[in-house]
Structures are given as structure tokens and as C-alpha cells.
Amino acid sequence: MARLLRWESVLVLLLVAVAVVGSVRTGGTFLSGGNLFYLGLDIAEIALIALPLTLVVVSGEIDLSVASVLGLSSALVGTLWNAGWALELILPVAVLAGALCGALNGLLVTRLGLPSLAVTIGTLALYRGLALVLLGDTAVADFPASFTQFGNTPIPGTRIPYPILLFALLAVGFAVLLHHSSFGRSTFAIGANPEAAWFSGIRVKRVKLILFVLTGAVAAVAGIVYTLRFSSARADNGNGLELAVVAAVLLGGVSIFGGKGTLGGVIAGVLLLGGLRNLLILDDVSTEVLTVVTGALLLAGVLIPRLLGSRYFPAGRKT
């Protein structure tokens, strides 16, 4: 009975409700294979970044620079491609650059003791500015089709986009890391009480630094996926996406104060956010309304745990 009362169960019920309402309102279009393929593409970058960001928030920190790292990764791909680099070299360099961005965030937080909210607001502007320095307002779009097909075509014989396959593989890895490893237990302990975690022998600063590095690297991967999906490298790619990622993580039941959350809940939160956005797009609502809905879900993700309490959000729970 207690499991049925958990927030993840509520999210599943909300997902079913969105699917039913969406199917009725669109005459079946919402659940059609073509639309589900589009929905999968639309949430790909949000879903990817939400994985490591979940661990960062569970540890009691936040990273608001993820969308700017995505844009910097995209701009770097375009710049190096214009310079004649081979794609086999460009991709690992872009991921390494994202990891370095995450390392800078982590070092400022763990070595200088600065609050992650302030640090990542600053680096949000810094990384987006670097992206603009690299590409300005130009776009690079002459990538080979064999490169861009990964971002916008389904796996043969299915309606599943390749980026969702990438997400599924990473989700398994992050689920094992968070819920079935000593590193994950340390992350929960740090989020619940960092001083107690340190006195129990957990290397708090190192764990947090690793989490920021992972977040930067995966945000860069999301930047590559974004570039492939739209066949365009731009400095403003993913602009404002951090709002949707944080909304999905909090809506998934991760406490903004740390120490609580499950990756399964976050995945359900991503699907719920993506489903609502997709339904609104099918209803031809404006992008401004989509932003309002995303902001409302972000507020809901903060308010609901406070209103429902530990009965729905038990401390330090694991899947």
C-alpha cells in the first residue's frame, strides 16, 4: 500500500491521464507511431541531461549551466568542422570540453565553497558567451547525412529514435550508479547531511566534483545530439533548456534540498513534461504558453513535496 502512495505512482497515473486525454482530443493522433517518434526526439536532450542532474540535485547542489554547455558543445562541433577536423575527432573533443565545463563548476563549488546556484548562473552566461565567440550568430549546416541521420531517424524496423536508445543505455548506467553502488549511497548521504557524510568517511568534495564533471560531459553529448537532430550547429542551440530539465527533475520527485529522489521518478517526470508539451503543440498553442506550462511544472515540483510530506516522498528512498 505504501508503494502505491509514492509520487512515482502518481506520475504514472498522470501519464495515463495525459495519454487518454491526448488521444481523445486529437482523434488518436497523440498515440500514433509518428507522433510518439516526434515526442521521443523532442525530449531527447532534456532526458539525457536530466540523468546526471538528478544525482547533482540528490547531492544537494544544482547546475543551471547545462543548456549553455549544450550550446557550447554545438558551437564547438561547428567550429571544428569548419576548420576541417574529422568528425571522429570532433565528437570526443566536444565531450571533453563539456567535462571541463563541469569540472570548473565543481571546483568552484567544492574548492572555493561557493554556492552552486550562484556559480552555475555565472557559468551559464560564461559558456553561452564562449559559444557566441566561436560561432557568433552563424550556423554550420553542411554536415554529412551519415552524421545527421543519427539524430533524426528511427532504429530500423521501429519508431524509436536513435537518441532515445542512447538515453536508455545511459539511464541504465546512471540507475546502477545512483541506486546500486556505494557511490550512489554516498550521494544520498551527502544530500541528506554533508557534515555527517564527511565524518563517516565519505569524500564529499570528490563525489560532488565527479557529479559536476559527469553533468558537463552528458550536457555536451546532448549538444551533439541537438546538432544532429536539427542538422545545424549554432551558439544559441538549447537556449533556455535548463528550465525544462530542472522542471523534469523536480517534478520527478527529487528534493531541491537534496537527499531524496529516484531516477525512475525523474524519467516519469521527463515523459510527463514531454507529453504535456507535445499535446499543447498539437493544439497549436504558442511557445509562450509552453514556457508558462514548464514554469508551472517547475513550481509544482517544488511545492508538491512540501505539501504532501514524507508519506509520498520518503527520505533517502531508492528504487
mmCIF file of C-alpha atoms in Angstrom:
data_model
loop_
_atom_site.group_PDB
_atom_site.id
_atom_site.type_symbol
_atom_site.label_atom_id
_atom_site.label_comp_id
_atom_site.label_asym_id
_atom_site.label_seq_id
_atom_site.Cartn_x
_atom_site.Cartn_y
_atom_site.Cartn_z
ATOM 1 C CA MET A 1 0.000 0.000 0.000
ATOM 2 C CA ALA A 2 2.836 2.361 0.877
ATOM 3 C CA ARG A 3 4.378 1.861 -2.560
ATOM 4 C CA LEU A 4 1.060 2.762 -4.216
ATOM 5 C CA LEU A 5 1.105 6.093 -2.378
ATOM 6 C CA ARG A 6 4.552 7.079 -3.670
ATOM 7 C CA TRP A 7 4.929 10.007 -6.008
ATOM 8 C CA GLU A 8 6.159 7.764 -8.833
ATOM 9 C CA SER A 9 2.776 6.005 -8.794
ATOM 10 C CA VAL A 10 1.006 9.358 -9.025
ATOM 11 C CA LEU A 11 3.197 10.281 -12.011
ATOM 12 C CA VAL A 12 2.257 7.054 -13.791
ATOM 13 C CA LEU A 13 -1.429 7.837 -13.264
ATOM 14 C CA LEU A 14 -0.871 11.360 -14.612
ATOM 15 C CA LEU A 15 0.913 9.909 -17.657
ATOM 16 C CA VAL A 16 -2.053 7.613 -18.335
ATOM 17 C CA ALA A 17 -4.423 10.577 -17.959
ATOM 18 C CA VAL A 18 -2.383 12.670 -20.434
ATOM 19 C CA ALA A 19 -2.351 9.756 -22.902
ATOM 20 C CA VAL A 20 -6.123 9.277 -22.674
ATOM 21 C CA VAL A 21 -6.949 12.982 -22.875
ATOM 22 C CA GLY A 22 -4.429 13.494 -25.675
ATOM 23 C CA SER A 23 -5.792 10.578 -27.692
ATOM 24 C CA VAL A 24 -9.382 11.787 -27.336
ATOM 25 C CA ARG A 25 -8.588 15.437 -28.132
ATOM 26 C CA THR A 26 -6.517 14.592 -31.228
ATOM 27 C CA GLY A 27 -8.617 11.701 -32.552
ATOM 28 C CA GLY A 28 -5.840 9.180 -31.924
ATOM 29 C CA THR A 29 -3.003 11.262 -33.376
ATOM 30 C CA PHE A 30 -1.352 11.703 -29.968
ATOM 31 C CA LEU A 31 -0.644 7.960 -29.603
ATOM 32 C CA SER A 32 0.187 7.361 -33.264
ATOM 33 C CA GLY A 33 3.622 5.975 -34.098
ATOM 34 C CA GLY A 34 4.622 9.102 -35.981
ATOM 35 C CA ASN A 35 3.745 11.428 -33.117
ATOM 36 C CA LEU A 36 5.417 9.237 -30.491
ATOM 37 C CA PHE A 37 8.548 9.286 -32.658
ATOM 38 C CA TYR A 38 8.415 13.092 -32.710
ATOM 39 C CA LEU A 39 7.798 13.166 -28.935
ATOM 40 C CA GLY A 40 10.863 10.973 -28.405
ATOM 41 C CA LEU A 41 13.010 13.353 -30.442
ATOM 42 C CA ASP A 42 11.570 16.394 -28.629
ATOM 43 C CA ILE A 43 12.508 15.119 -25.154
ATOM 44 C CA ALA A 44 15.860 13.556 -26.101
ATOM 45 C CA GLU A 45 18.154 16.325 -24.831
ATOM 46 C CA ILE A 46 16.046 17.006 -21.723
ATOM 47 C CA ALA A 47 16.046 13.307 -20.866
ATOM 48 C CA LEU A 48 19.794 12.954 -21.369
ATOM 49 C CA ILE A 49 20.744 15.924 -19.177
ATOM 50 C CA ALA A 50 18.174 15.004 -16.509
ATOM 51 C CA LEU A 51 20.091 11.793 -15.751
ATOM 52 C CA PRO A 52 23.280 13.293 -14.260
ATOM 53 C CA LEU A 53 21.462 16.384 -12.979
ATOM 54 C CA THR A 54 19.337 14.069 -10.827
ATOM 55 C CA LEU A 55 22.469 12.951 -8.985
ATOM 56 C CA VAL A 56 23.668 16.548 -8.612
ATOM 57 C CA VAL A 57 20.346 17.609 -7.047
ATOM 58 C CA VAL A 58 20.247 14.500 -4.811
ATOM 59 C CA SER A 59 23.679 15.583 -3.513
ATOM 60 C CA GLY A 60 22.176 18.941 -2.530
ATOM 61 C CA GLU A 61 23.583 21.008 -5.426
ATOM 62 C CA ILE A 62 22.227 22.393 -8.710
ATOM 63 C CA ASP A 63 23.683 23.043 -12.170
ATOM 64 C CA LEU A 64 21.920 25.728 -14.206
ATOM 65 C CA SER A 65 24.676 25.932 -16.844
ATOM 66 C CA VAL A 66 23.702 22.684 -18.608
ATOM 67 C CA ALA A 67 21.904 24.327 -21.541
ATOM 68 C CA SER A 68 24.867 26.669 -22.111
ATOM 69 C CA VAL A 69 27.237 23.671 -22.115
ATOM 70 C CA LEU A 70 24.926 22.144 -24.735
ATOM 71 C CA GLY A 71 25.201 25.321 -26.838
ATOM 72 C CA LEU A 72 28.977 25.486 -26.382
ATOM 73 C CA SER A 73 29.287 21.850 -27.450
ATOM 74 C CA SER A 74 27.222 22.532 -30.568
ATOM 75 C CA ALA A 75 29.259 25.644 -31.416
ATOM 76 C CA LEU A 76 32.498 23.723 -30.920
ATOM 77 C CA VAL A 77 31.317 20.964 -33.271
ATOM 78 C CA GLY A 78 30.510 23.560 -35.933
ATOM 79 C CA THR A 79 33.759 25.471 -35.461
ATOM 80 C CA LEU A 80 35.972 22.400 -35.681
ATOM 81 C CA TRP A 81 34.019 21.102 -38.684
ATOM 82 C CA ASN A 82 34.598 24.430 -40.467
ATOM 83 C CA ALA A 83 38.297 24.103 -39.586
ATOM 84 C CA GLY A 84 38.455 20.776 -41.428
ATOM 85 C CA TRP A 85 38.600 18.403 -38.460
ATOM 86 C CA ALA A 86 37.332 14.841 -38.854
ATOM 87 C CA LEU A 87 34.087 14.060 -37.034
ATOM 88 C CA GLU A 88 35.794 11.148 -35.276
ATOM 89 C CA LEU A 89 37.997 13.726 -33.521
ATOM 90 C CA ILE A 90 35.391 16.445 -33.090
ATOM 91 C CA LEU A 91 32.952 14.375 -31.028
ATOM 92 C CA PRO A 92 35.331 13.321 -28.219
ATOM 93 C CA VAL A 93 36.787 16.842 -28.097
ATOM 94 C CA ALA A 94 33.272 18.273 -27.631
ATOM 95 C CA VAL A 95 32.519 15.805 -24.825
ATOM 96 C CA LEU A 96 35.870 16.610 -23.185
ATOM 97 C CA ALA A 97 35.073 20.323 -23.372
ATOM 98 C CA GLY A 98 31.749 19.659 -21.635
ATOM 99 C CA ALA A 99 33.515 17.667 -18.923
ATOM 100 C CA LEU A 100 35.937 20.573 -18.400
ATOM 101 C CA CYS A 101 32.990 22.961 -18.068
ATOM 102 C CA GLY A 102 31.542 20.659 -15.419
ATOM 103 C CA ALA A 103 34.928 20.438 -13.709
ATOM 104 C CA LEU A 104 35.125 24.243 -13.475
ATOM 105 C CA ASN A 105 31.659 24.300 -11.875
ATOM 106 C CA GLY A 106 32.667 21.547 -9.485
ATOM 107 C CA LEU A 107 35.970 23.130 -8.485
ATOM 108 C CA LEU A 108 34.355 26.490 -7.780
ATOM 109 C CA VAL A 109 31.750 24.762 -5.597
ATOM 110 C CA THR A 110 33.948 22.249 -3.778
ATOM 111 C CA ARG A 111 37.309 24.043 -3.523
ATOM 112 C CA LEU A 112 36.154 27.619 -3.015
ATOM 113 C CA GLY A 113 32.956 26.729 -1.178
ATOM 114 C CA LEU A 114 30.787 28.859 -3.441
ATOM 115 C CA PRO A 115 27.047 28.089 -3.732
ATOM 116 C CA SER A 116 26.298 26.049 -6.842
ATOM 117 C CA LEU A 117 23.291 28.225 -7.685
ATOM 118 C CA ALA A 118 25.442 31.362 -7.969
ATOM 119 C CA VAL A 119 28.335 29.549 -9.663
ATOM 120 C CA THR A 120 26.238 27.963 -12.387
ATOM 121 C CA ILE A 121 24.256 31.143 -13.046
ATOM 122 C CA GLY A 122 27.640 32.767 -13.723
ATOM 123 C CA THR A 123 28.946 29.948 -15.898
ATOM 124 C CA LEU A 124 25.583 29.826 -17.686
ATOM 125 C CA ALA A 125 26.482 33.242 -19.105
ATOM 126 C CA LEU A 126 30.183 32.366 -19.482
ATOM 127 C CA TYR A 127 29.661 29.198 -21.529
ATOM 128 C CA ARG A 128 26.963 30.758 -23.721
ATOM 129 C CA GLY A 129 29.291 33.701 -24.297
ATOM 130 C CA LEU A 130 32.111 31.377 -25.341
ATOM 131 C CA ALA A 131 29.735 29.684 -27.775
ATOM 132 C CA LEU A 132 28.932 33.070 -29.298
ATOM 133 C CA VAL A 133 32.648 33.879 -29.539
ATOM 134 C CA LEU A 134 33.175 30.662 -31.500
ATOM 135 C CA LEU A 135 30.289 30.900 -33.969
ATOM 136 C CA GLY A 136 28.626 34.274 -33.478
ATOM 137 C CA ASP A 137 25.144 34.242 -34.985
ATOM 138 C CA THR A 138 26.119 31.991 -37.882
ATOM 139 C CA ALA A 139 25.053 28.389 -38.355
ATOM 140 C CA VAL A 140 27.008 25.409 -39.663
ATOM 141 C CA ALA A 141 24.761 23.010 -41.541
ATOM 142 C CA ASP A 142 26.847 21.205 -44.126
ATOM 143 C CA PHE A 143 27.324 18.012 -42.127
ATOM 144 C CA PRO A 144 27.190 14.675 -43.996
ATOM 145 C CA ALA A 145 23.861 12.846 -43.964
ATOM 146 C CA SER A 146 25.509 9.796 -42.430
ATOM 147 C CA PHE A 147 26.283 12.016 -39.427
ATOM 148 C CA THR A 148 22.924 13.761 -39.016
ATOM 149 C CA GLN A 149 20.777 10.664 -39.566
ATOM 150 C CA PHE A 150 21.592 9.508 -36.048
ATOM 151 C CA GLY A 151 19.707 12.492 -34.658
ATOM 152 C CA ASN A 152 16.509 12.350 -36.662
ATOM 153 C CA THR A 153 15.848 8.822 -37.906
ATOM 154 C CA PRO A 154 14.348 5.768 -36.158
ATOM 155 C CA ILE A 155 16.081 2.493 -35.436
ATOM 156 C CA PRO A 156 15.292 0.265 -38.453
ATOM 157 C CA GLY A 157 12.010 -1.621 -38.017
ATOM 158 C CA THR A 158 10.885 0.556 -35.085
ATOM 159 C CA ARG A 159 9.570 4.037 -34.273
ATOM 160 C CA ILE A 160 12.301 4.570 -31.683
ATOM 161 C CA PRO A 161 14.726 7.429 -32.447
ATOM 162 C CA TYR A 162 18.413 6.637 -32.046
ATOM 163 C CA PRO A 163 18.848 9.345 -29.339
ATOM 164 C CA ILE A 164 16.283 7.509 -27.183
ATOM 165 C CA LEU A 165 18.363 4.337 -27.498
ATOM 166 C CA LEU A 166 21.361 6.355 -26.285
ATOM 167 C CA PHE A 167 19.258 7.700 -23.414
ATOM 168 C CA ALA A 168 18.110 4.179 -22.444
ATOM 169 C CA LEU A 169 21.703 2.935 -22.273
ATOM 170 C CA LEU A 170 22.809 5.901 -20.152
ATOM 171 C CA ALA A 171 19.710 5.577 -17.941
ATOM 172 C CA VAL A 172 20.662 2.014 -17.037
ATOM 173 C CA GLY A 173 24.166 3.146 -16.159
ATOM 174 C CA PHE A 174 23.035 6.088 -14.027
ATOM 175 C CA ALA A 175 20.365 3.959 -12.306
ATOM 176 C CA VAL A 176 23.001 1.436 -11.277
ATOM 177 C CA LEU A 177 25.306 4.265 -10.172
ATOM 178 C CA LEU A 178 22.657 6.009 -8.039
ATOM 179 C CA HIS A 179 20.685 3.099 -6.618
ATOM 180 C CA HIS A 180 23.014 0.111 -6.631
ATOM 181 C CA SER A 181 26.501 1.378 -5.827
ATOM 182 C CA SER A 182 28.418 2.779 -2.880
ATOM 183 C CA PHE A 183 28.870 5.973 -4.904
ATOM 184 C CA GLY A 184 25.081 6.370 -5.058
ATOM 185 C CA ARG A 185 24.725 5.734 -1.333
ATOM 186 C CA SER A 186 27.374 8.389 -0.723
ATOM 187 C CA THR A 187 25.434 10.798 -2.943
ATOM 188 C CA PHE A 188 22.255 10.299 -0.904
ATOM 189 C CA ALA A 189 24.193 10.654 2.352
ATOM 190 C CA ILE A 190 25.822 13.903 1.204
ATOM 191 C CA GLY A 191 22.469 15.335 0.169
ATOM 192 C CA ALA A 192 20.864 14.383 3.482
ATOM 193 C CA ASN A 193 23.658 15.724 5.689
ATOM 194 C CA PRO A 194 27.062 16.636 4.202
ATOM 195 C CA GLU A 195 28.748 17.080 7.603
ATOM 196 C CA ALA A 196 27.607 13.667 8.819
ATOM 197 C CA ALA A 197 28.677 12.152 5.499
ATOM 198 C CA TRP A 198 32.157 13.660 5.869
ATOM 199 C CA PHE A 199 32.535 12.395 9.446
ATOM 200 C CA SER A 200 31.503 8.919 8.251
ATOM 201 C CA GLY A 201 34.439 8.883 5.829
ATOM 202 C CA ILE A 202 32.768 9.941 2.579
ATOM 203 C CA ARG A 203 34.931 12.203 0.425
ATOM 204 C CA VAL A 204 32.233 14.803 -0.080
ATOM 205 C CA LYS A 205 34.167 17.208 -2.317
ATOM 206 C CA ARG A 206 35.398 14.466 -4.631
ATOM 207 C CA VAL A 207 31.921 12.963 -5.048
ATOM 208 C CA LYS A 208 30.425 16.363 -5.884
ATOM 209 C CA LEU A 209 33.244 17.172 -8.314
ATOM 210 C CA ILE A 210 32.660 13.882 -10.149
ATOM 211 C CA LEU A 211 28.930 14.636 -10.370
ATOM 212 C CA PHE A 212 29.547 18.052 -11.930
ATOM 213 C CA VAL A 213 32.033 16.559 -14.421
ATOM 214 C CA LEU A 214 29.510 13.869 -15.415
ATOM 215 C CA THR A 215 26.813 16.508 -15.865
ATOM 216 C CA GLY A 216 29.026 18.628 -18.102
ATOM 217 C CA ALA A 217 30.038 15.639 -20.226
ATOM 218 C CA VAL A 218 26.455 14.452 -20.724
ATOM 219 C CA ALA A 219 25.287 18.018 -21.481
ATOM 220 C CA ALA A 220 27.934 18.083 -24.234
ATOM 221 C CA VAL A 221 26.612 14.762 -25.570
ATOM 222 C CA ALA A 222 23.155 16.356 -25.595
ATOM 223 C CA GLY A 223 24.660 19.246 -27.583
ATOM 224 C CA ILE A 224 25.922 16.795 -30.204
ATOM 225 C CA VAL A 225 22.509 15.102 -30.346
ATOM 226 C CA TYR A 226 20.825 18.524 -30.703
ATOM 227 C CA THR A 227 23.196 19.411 -33.555
ATOM 228 C CA LEU A 228 22.471 16.121 -35.303
ATOM 229 C CA ARG A 229 18.710 16.397 -34.789
ATOM 230 C CA PHE A 230 18.448 19.816 -36.425
ATOM 231 C CA SER A 231 21.447 19.316 -38.742
ATOM 232 C CA SER A 232 22.678 22.678 -37.537
ATOM 233 C CA ALA A 233 25.407 23.821 -35.156
ATOM 234 C CA ARG A 234 24.512 27.147 -33.554
ATOM 235 C CA ALA A 235 25.671 29.039 -30.479
ATOM 236 C CA ASP A 236 22.083 29.509 -29.287
ATOM 237 C CA ASN A 237 21.129 25.842 -29.536
ATOM 238 C CA GLY A 238 19.267 24.713 -26.420
ATOM 239 C CA ASN A 239 18.828 28.275 -25.173
ATOM 240 C CA GLY A 240 16.609 28.164 -22.066
ATOM 241 C CA LEU A 241 16.518 24.360 -21.948
ATOM 242 C CA GLU A 242 17.787 24.338 -18.345
ATOM 243 C CA LEU A 243 14.298 25.373 -17.177
ATOM 244 C CA ALA A 244 12.710 22.251 -18.686
ATOM 245 C CA VAL A 245 15.454 19.951 -17.350
ATOM 246 C CA VAL A 246 15.196 21.258 -13.787
ATOM 247 C CA ALA A 247 11.381 21.127 -14.001
ATOM 248 C CA ALA A 248 11.523 17.474 -15.080
ATOM 249 C CA VAL A 249 13.924 16.539 -12.269
ATOM 250 C CA LEU A 250 11.872 18.255 -9.547
ATOM 251 C CA LEU A 251 8.587 17.017 -10.993
ATOM 252 C CA GLY A 252 10.082 13.526 -10.810
ATOM 253 C CA GLY A 253 10.217 13.820 -7.021
ATOM 254 C CA VAL A 254 13.847 14.805 -6.408
ATOM 255 C CA SER A 255 14.054 17.140 -3.444
ATOM 256 C CA ILE A 256 15.588 20.521 -4.209
ATOM 257 C CA PHE A 257 17.162 20.285 -0.725
ATOM 258 C CA GLY A 258 18.941 17.008 -1.561
ATOM 259 C CA GLY A 259 18.909 13.502 -0.102
ATOM 260 C CA LYS A 260 15.690 12.317 -1.791
ATOM 261 C CA GLY A 261 14.783 11.101 -5.256
ATOM 262 C CA THR A 262 14.721 8.236 -7.711
ATOM 263 C CA LEU A 263 15.834 8.044 -11.304
ATOM 264 C CA GLY A 264 12.602 6.228 -12.178
ATOM 265 C CA GLY A 265 10.601 9.191 -10.911
ATOM 266 C CA VAL A 266 12.707 11.590 -12.984
ATOM 267 C CA ILE A 267 12.159 9.530 -16.149
ATOM 268 C CA ALA A 268 8.411 9.629 -15.472
ATOM 269 C CA GLY A 269 8.728 13.393 -14.941
ATOM 270 C CA VAL A 270 10.501 13.782 -18.287
ATOM 271 C CA LEU A 271 7.772 11.781 -20.045
ATOM 272 C CA LEU A 272 5.007 13.774 -18.345
ATOM 273 C CA LEU A 273 6.624 17.090 -19.251
ATOM 274 C CA GLY A 274 7.220 15.916 -22.830
ATOM 275 C CA GLY A 275 3.686 14.552 -23.155
ATOM 276 C CA LEU A 276 2.102 17.791 -21.981
ATOM 277 C CA ARG A 277 4.321 19.870 -24.286
ATOM 278 C CA ASN A 278 3.504 17.597 -27.219
ATOM 279 C CA LEU A 279 -0.227 17.782 -26.542
ATOM 280 C CA LEU A 280 -0.076 21.572 -26.401
ATOM 281 C CA ILE A 281 1.896 21.671 -29.661
ATOM 282 C CA LEU A 282 -0.769 19.519 -31.320
ATOM 283 C CA ASP A 283 -3.300 22.073 -30.066
ATOM 284 C CA ASP A 284 -1.252 24.818 -31.792
ATOM 285 C CA VAL A 285 -0.543 26.755 -28.624
ATOM 286 C CA SER A 286 2.210 29.363 -28.709
ATOM 287 C CA THR A 287 5.769 28.893 -27.430
ATOM 288 C CA GLU A 288 4.982 31.451 -24.729
ATOM 289 C CA VAL A 289 2.275 29.145 -23.349
ATOM 290 C CA LEU A 290 4.738 26.238 -23.413
ATOM 291 C CA THR A 291 7.119 28.312 -21.303
ATOM 292 C CA VAL A 292 4.311 29.131 -18.866
ATOM 293 C CA VAL A 293 3.430 25.429 -18.542
ATOM 294 C CA THR A 294 7.083 24.500 -17.981
ATOM 295 C CA GLY A 295 7.399 27.167 -15.295
ATOM 296 C CA ALA A 296 4.207 25.956 -13.624
ATOM 297 C CA LEU A 297 5.537 22.381 -13.559
ATOM 298 C CA LEU A 298 8.777 23.665 -12.036
ATOM 299 C CA LEU A 299 6.822 25.339 -9.246
ATOM 300 C CA ALA A 300 4.745 22.181 -8.815
ATOM 301 C CA GLY A 301 7.930 20.165 -8.439
ATOM 302 C CA VAL A 302 8.997 22.393 -5.533
ATOM 303 C CA LEU A 303 5.592 22.815 -3.878
ATOM 304 C CA ILE A 304 4.125 19.309 -4.074
ATOM 305 C CA PRO A 305 6.777 17.587 -1.909
ATOM 306 C CA ARG A 306 6.337 20.315 0.709
ATOM 307 C CA LEU A 307 2.555 19.893 0.686
ATOM 308 C CA LEU A 308 2.425 16.088 0.659
ATOM 309 C CA GLY A 309 5.349 15.454 3.015
ATOM 310 C CA SER A 310 7.283 12.260 3.737
ATOM 311 C CA ARG A 311 4.326 9.928 3.124
ATOM 312 C CA TYR A 312 4.771 10.387 -0.635
ATOM 313 C CA PHE A 313 8.443 11.414 -0.560
ATOM 314 C CA PRO A 314 10.220 9.221 1.999
ATOM 315 C CA ALA A 315 13.736 10.361 2.903
ATOM 316 C CA GLY A 316 16.633 8.769 1.034
ATOM 317 C CA ARG A 317 14.464 6.313 -0.829
ATOM 318 C CA LYS A 318 15.898 4.080 -3.540
ATOM 319 C CA THR A 319 14.377 2.121 -6.356
#
